[in-house]
Coordinates of C-alpha atoms in Angstrom, one line a residue:
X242 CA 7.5 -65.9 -10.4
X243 CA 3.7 -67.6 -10.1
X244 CA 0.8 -65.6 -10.7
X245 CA -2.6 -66.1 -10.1
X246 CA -5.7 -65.3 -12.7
X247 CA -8.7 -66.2 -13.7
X248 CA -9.0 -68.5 -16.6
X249 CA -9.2 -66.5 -20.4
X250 CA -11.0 -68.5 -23.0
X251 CA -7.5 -69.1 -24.4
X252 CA -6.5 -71.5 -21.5
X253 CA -8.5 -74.2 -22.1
X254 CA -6.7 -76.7 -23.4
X255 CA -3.0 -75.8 -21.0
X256 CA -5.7 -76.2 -18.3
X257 CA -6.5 -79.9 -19.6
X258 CA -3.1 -80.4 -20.1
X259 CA -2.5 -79.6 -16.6
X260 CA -5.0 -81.7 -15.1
X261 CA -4.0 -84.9 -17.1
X262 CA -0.6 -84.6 -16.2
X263 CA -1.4 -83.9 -12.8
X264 CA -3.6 -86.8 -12.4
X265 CA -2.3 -89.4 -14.8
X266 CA -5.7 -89.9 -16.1
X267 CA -8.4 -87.9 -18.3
X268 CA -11.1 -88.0 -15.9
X269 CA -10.5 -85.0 -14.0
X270 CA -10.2 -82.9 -17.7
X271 CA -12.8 -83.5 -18.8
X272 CA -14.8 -83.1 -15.6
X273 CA -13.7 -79.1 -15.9
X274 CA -14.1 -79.0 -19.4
X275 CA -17.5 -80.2 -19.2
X276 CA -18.9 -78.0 -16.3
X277 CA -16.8 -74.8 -18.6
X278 CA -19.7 -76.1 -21.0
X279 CA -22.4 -75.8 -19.2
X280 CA -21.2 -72.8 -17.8
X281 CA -21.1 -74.5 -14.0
X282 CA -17.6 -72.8 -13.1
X283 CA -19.0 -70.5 -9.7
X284 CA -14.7 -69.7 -10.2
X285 CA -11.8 -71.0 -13.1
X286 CA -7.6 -70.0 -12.0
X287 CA -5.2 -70.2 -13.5
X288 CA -1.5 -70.6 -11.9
X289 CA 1.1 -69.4 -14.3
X290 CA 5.0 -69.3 -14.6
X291 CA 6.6 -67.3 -17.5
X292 CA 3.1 -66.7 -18.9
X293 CA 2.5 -71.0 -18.8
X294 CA -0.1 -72.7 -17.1
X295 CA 1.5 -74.7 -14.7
X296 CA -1.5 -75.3 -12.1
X297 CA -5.2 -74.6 -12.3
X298 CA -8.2 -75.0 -9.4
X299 CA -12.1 -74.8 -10.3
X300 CA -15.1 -74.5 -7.8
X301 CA -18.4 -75.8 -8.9
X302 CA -22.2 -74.9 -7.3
X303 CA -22.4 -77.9 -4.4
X304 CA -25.6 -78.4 -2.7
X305 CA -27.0 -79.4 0.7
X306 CA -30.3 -79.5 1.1
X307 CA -31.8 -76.1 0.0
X308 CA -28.3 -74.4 0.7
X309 CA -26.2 -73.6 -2.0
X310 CA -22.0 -73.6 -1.6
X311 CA -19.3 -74.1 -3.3
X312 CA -17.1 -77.7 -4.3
X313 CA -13.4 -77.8 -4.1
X314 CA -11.8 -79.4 -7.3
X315 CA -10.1 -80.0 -9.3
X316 CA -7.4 -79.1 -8.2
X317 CA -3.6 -80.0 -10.2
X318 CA -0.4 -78.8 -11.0
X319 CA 1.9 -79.9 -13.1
X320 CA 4.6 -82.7 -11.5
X321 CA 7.5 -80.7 -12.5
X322 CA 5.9 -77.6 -10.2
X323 CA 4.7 -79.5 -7.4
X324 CA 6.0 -79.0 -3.9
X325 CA 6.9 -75.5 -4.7
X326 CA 3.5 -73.7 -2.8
X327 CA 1.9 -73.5 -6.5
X328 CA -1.6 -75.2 -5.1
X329 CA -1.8 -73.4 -1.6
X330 CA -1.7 -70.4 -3.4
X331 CA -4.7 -71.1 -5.7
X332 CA -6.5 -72.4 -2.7
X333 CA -5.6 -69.3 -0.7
X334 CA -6.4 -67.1 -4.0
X335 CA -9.6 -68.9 -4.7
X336 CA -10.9 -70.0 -1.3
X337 CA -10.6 -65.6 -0.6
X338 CA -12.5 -65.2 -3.6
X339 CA -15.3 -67.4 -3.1
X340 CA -16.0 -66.1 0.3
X341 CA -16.0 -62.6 -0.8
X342 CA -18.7 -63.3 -3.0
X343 CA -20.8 -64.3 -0.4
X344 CA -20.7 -68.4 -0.6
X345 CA -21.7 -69.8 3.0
X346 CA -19.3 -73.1 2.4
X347 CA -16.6 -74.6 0.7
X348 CA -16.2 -78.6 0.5
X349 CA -13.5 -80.7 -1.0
X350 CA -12.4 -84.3 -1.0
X351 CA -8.8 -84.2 -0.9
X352 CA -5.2 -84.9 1.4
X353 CA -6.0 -84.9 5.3
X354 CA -2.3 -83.5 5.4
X355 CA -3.1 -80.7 3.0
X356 CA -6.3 -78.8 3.4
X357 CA -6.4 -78.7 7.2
X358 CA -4.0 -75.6 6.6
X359 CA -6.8 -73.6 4.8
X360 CA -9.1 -74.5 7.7
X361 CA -10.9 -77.3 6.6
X362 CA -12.2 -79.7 9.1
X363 CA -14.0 -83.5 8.8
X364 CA -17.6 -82.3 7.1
X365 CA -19.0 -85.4 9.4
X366 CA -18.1 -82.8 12.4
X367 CA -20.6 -80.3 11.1
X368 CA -23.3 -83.0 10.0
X369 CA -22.2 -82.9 6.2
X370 CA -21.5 -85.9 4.2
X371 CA -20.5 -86.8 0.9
X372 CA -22.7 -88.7 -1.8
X373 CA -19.9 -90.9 -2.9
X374 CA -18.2 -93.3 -0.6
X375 CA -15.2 -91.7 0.8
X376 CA -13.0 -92.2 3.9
X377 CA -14.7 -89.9 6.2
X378 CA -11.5 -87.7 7.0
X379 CA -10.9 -86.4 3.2
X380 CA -14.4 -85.2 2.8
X381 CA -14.2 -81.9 4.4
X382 CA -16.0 -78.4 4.8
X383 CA -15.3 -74.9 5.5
X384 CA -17.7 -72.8 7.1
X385 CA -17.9 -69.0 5.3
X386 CA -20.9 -68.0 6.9
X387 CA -22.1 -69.4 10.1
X388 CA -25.3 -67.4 10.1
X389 CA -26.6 -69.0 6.3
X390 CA -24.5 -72.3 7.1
X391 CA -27.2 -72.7 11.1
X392 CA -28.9 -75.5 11.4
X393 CA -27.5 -76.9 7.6
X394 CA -26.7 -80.7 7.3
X395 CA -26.9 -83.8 4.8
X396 CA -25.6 -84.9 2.1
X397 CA -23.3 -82.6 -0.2
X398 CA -24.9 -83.2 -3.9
X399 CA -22.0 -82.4 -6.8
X400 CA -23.4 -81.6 -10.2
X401 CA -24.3 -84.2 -12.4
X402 CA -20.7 -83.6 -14.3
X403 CA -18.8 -84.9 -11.5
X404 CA -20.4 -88.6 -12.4
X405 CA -18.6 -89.8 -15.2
X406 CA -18.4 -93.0 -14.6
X407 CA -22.2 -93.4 -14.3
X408 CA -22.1 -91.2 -17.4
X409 CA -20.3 -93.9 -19.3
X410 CA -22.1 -96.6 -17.9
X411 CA -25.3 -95.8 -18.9
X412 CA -24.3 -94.5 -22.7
X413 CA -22.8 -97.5 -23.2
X414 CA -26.8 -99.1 -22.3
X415 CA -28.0 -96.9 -24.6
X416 CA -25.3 -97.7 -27.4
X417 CA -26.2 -101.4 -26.6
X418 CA -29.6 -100.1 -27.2
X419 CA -29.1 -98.9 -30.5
X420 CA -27.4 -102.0 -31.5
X421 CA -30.6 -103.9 -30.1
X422 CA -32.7 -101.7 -32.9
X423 CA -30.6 -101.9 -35.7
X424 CA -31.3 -105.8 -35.2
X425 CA -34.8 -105.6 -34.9
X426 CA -34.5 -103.4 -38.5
X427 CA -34.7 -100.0 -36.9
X428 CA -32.3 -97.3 -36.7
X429 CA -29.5 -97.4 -34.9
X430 CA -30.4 -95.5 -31.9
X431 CA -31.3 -96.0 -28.3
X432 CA -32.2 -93.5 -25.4
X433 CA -33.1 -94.4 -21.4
X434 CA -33.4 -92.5 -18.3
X435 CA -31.9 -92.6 -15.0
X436 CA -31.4 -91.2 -11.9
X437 CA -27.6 -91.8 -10.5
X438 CA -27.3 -95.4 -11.3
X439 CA -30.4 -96.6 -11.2
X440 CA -32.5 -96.9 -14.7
X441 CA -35.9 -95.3 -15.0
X442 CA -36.9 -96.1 -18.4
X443 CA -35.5 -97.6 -21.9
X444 CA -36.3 -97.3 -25.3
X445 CA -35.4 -97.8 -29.1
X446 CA -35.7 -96.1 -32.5
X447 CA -39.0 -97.6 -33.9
X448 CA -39.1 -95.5 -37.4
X449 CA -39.2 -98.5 -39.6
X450 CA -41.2 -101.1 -37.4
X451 CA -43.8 -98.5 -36.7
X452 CA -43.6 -97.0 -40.0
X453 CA -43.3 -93.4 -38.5
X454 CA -40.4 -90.9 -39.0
X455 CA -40.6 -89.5 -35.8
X456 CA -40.8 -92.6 -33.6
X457 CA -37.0 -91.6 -32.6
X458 CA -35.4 -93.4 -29.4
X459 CA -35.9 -90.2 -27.3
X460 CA -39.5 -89.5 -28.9
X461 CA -40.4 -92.9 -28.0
X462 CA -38.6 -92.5 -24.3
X463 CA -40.1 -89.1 -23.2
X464 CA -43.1 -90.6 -24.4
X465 CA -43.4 -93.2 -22.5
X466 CA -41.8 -91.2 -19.6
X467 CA -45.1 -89.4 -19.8
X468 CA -47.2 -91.8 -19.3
X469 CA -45.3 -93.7 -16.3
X470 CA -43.3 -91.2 -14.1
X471 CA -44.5 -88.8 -12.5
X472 CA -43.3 -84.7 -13.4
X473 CA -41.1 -84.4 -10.2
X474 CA -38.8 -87.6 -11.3
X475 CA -38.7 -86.6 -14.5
X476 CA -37.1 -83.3 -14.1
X477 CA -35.2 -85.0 -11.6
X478 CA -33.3 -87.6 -13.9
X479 CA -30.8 -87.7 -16.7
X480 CA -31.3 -88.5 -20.4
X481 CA -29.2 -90.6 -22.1
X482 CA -28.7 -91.7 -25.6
X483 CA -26.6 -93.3 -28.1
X484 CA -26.4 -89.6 -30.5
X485 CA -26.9 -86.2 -30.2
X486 CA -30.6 -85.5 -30.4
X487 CA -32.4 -83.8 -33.1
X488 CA -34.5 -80.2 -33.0
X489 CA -37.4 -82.5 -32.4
X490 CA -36.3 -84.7 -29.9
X491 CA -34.9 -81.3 -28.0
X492 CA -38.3 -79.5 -28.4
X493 CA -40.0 -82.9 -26.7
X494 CA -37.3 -83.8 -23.7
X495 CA -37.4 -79.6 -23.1
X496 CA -41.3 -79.5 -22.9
X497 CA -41.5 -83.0 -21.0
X498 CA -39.3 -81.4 -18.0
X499 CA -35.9 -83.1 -18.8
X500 CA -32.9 -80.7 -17.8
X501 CA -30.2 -83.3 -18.3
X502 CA -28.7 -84.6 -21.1
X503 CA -26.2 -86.9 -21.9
X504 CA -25.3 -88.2 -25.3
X505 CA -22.3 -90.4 -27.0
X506 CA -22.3 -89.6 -30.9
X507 CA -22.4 -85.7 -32.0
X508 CA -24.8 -84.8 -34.3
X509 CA -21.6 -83.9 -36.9
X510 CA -20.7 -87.2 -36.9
X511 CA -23.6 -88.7 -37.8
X512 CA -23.9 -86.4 -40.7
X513 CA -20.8 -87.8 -42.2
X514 CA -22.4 -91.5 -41.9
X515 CA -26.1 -90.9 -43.0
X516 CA -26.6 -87.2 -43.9
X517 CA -30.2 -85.9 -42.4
X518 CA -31.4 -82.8 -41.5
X519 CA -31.8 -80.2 -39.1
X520 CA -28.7 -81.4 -37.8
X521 CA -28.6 -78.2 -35.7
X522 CA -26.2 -79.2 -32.4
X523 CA -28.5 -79.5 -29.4
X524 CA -26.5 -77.2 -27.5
X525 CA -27.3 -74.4 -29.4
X526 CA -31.5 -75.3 -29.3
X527 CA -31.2 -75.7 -25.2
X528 CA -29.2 -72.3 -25.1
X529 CA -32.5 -70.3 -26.3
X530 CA -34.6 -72.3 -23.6
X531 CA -35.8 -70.0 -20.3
X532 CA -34.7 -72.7 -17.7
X533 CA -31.0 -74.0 -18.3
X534 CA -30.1 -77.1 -19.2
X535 CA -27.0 -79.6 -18.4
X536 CA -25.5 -80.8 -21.3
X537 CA -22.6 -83.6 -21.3
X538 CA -21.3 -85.3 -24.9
X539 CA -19.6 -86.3 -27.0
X540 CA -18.3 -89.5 -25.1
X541 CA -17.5 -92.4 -26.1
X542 CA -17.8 -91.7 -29.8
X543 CA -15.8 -94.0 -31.7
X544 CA -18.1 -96.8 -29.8
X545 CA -21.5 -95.0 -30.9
X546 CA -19.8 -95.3 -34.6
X547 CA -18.9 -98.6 -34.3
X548 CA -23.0 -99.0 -34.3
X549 CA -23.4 -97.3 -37.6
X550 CA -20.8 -99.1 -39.8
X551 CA -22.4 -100.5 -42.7
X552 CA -25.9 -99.4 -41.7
X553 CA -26.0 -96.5 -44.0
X554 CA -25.6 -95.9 -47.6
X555 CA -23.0 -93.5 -49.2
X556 CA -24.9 -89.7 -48.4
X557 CA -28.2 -91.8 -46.8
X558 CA -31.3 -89.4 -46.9
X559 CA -32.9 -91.7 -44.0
X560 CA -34.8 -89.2 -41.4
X561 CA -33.2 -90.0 -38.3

């Protein structure tokens, strides 16, 4: 017999399993596994069978305009269990949930044979439309609270972990970066901003050329972020870089405005290849900070290390 529950801090990886199977790909994975990070999950359930995961569903905050609802997705369940009602009962079960807890909309891209059952109409109808590009007729909406939800329309805006393909796009710039300052005798690092695809800013480690310990890629990026952009586009964009920033570089992107971070080697790696210190995971600096900040990485690791090999010596004491 299925039942529905929340997720338990146990399910994480039958959940993953789930949506990889389900999907045939990692993408949607590690999508839920980053916005479980950053704590982004408005709502987590679990379908199981015999006390197994067999399907899962997630809502995420979604935004239009000032209005706050809630996204749709993913949603999977394992091949073996499809076609037996498993994922109309977590949308039933979850789309309930949400609405008691006073959400004013629910959007999801997804089958125009499916969700129509669950109410769900065309968003275009009500003046909503997607950020990505999307066939009109699987981007739809359903309308919790028509008082809150007068007068709303625009674009829907997902959180920043829904982009993972600009994600890895533009870590792969700053890993190309890094291997831009290795060659100019630096350390291997690079940084940039961006907002969606478009890049702000770019910059590289500069500790040897400048003959300063703190001219780090990120130092030298906020920096010079200062200086050319103003505070609103700042806050507004997404840092990038090649490894897991250090306690200073945190202290500097936090103070600076940046509330997006995005980073390919973790901090633990890089400790096996050079050593260095305060090599405190960012994540745990940005939790003591008053305003929250979104925090995606490791990806695309074994491509940042590819950067380092034969840079460091055995243990390295380098500041870095």
């Amino acid at each position: 017999m299925v039942q529905i529950r929340e997720e338990r801090p146990d399910d994480a990886a039958a959940i993953r399993e789930v949506n990889d199977r389900a999907f045939g790909q990692d993408q949607e994975g590690r999508i839920v596994d980053a916005l479980r990070a950053n704590r982004a999950a408005m709502l987590s359930l679990v379908a199981t069978v015999d006390d197994r995961a067999v399907g899962h569903i997630m809502y995420s905050p979604v935004r239009i305009g000032d209005v706050t609802g809630a996204g749709l997705g993913p949603m999977a369940v394992l091949p073996e269990h499809q076609n037996q009602g498993i994922g109309s009962a977590l949308v039933r079960s979850g789309n309930e949930k949400i609405a008691q807890a006073g959400c004013p909309f629910i959007v999801v891209v997804g089958h125009v044979a499916f969700y129509p059952r669950f109410d769900f109409q065309p968003a275009r109808k009500l003046g909503i439309t997607c950020e990505w590009s999307v066939p009109d007729e699987v981007f739809m909406a359903l309308v919790l609270d028509e008082r809150k939800m007068r007068g709303v329309a625009g674009v829907a805006t997902y959180r920043t972990e829904f982009h993972m393909d600009v994600h890895e796009l533009h870590v792969r710039q700053a890993i190309e970066l890094a291997r831009q300052a290795r060659a100019a005798g630096n350390h291997p690092f690079g940084a940039l901003l961006a907002i969606g695809d478009r890049v702000l800013l770019t910059a590289q480690n500069t500790v040897m050329t400048d003959r300063d310990p703190t001219a780090h890629a990120e130092t030298n990026l906020v920096a010079e972020a200062i200086r050319r952009l103003p505070s609103d586009e700042i806050r507004r964009s997404v840092l990038y870089t090649s490894c897991e920033p250090c306690a200073m570089c945190v202290g500097k992107m936090y103070w600076t405005g940046i509330r997006s971070i995005v980073f390919a080697l973790p901090s633990s790696e890089l400790a096996l290849l050079a050593g260095g210190d305060f090599l405190v995971p960012c994540a745990e600096l940005f939790a003591r900070a008053a305003d929250p900040v979104t925090i995606i990485g490791p990806l695309l690791i074994d491509e940042a290390r590819d950067v380092h090999r034969g840079y460091w010596p055995p243990r390295g004491r380098f500041a870095v």
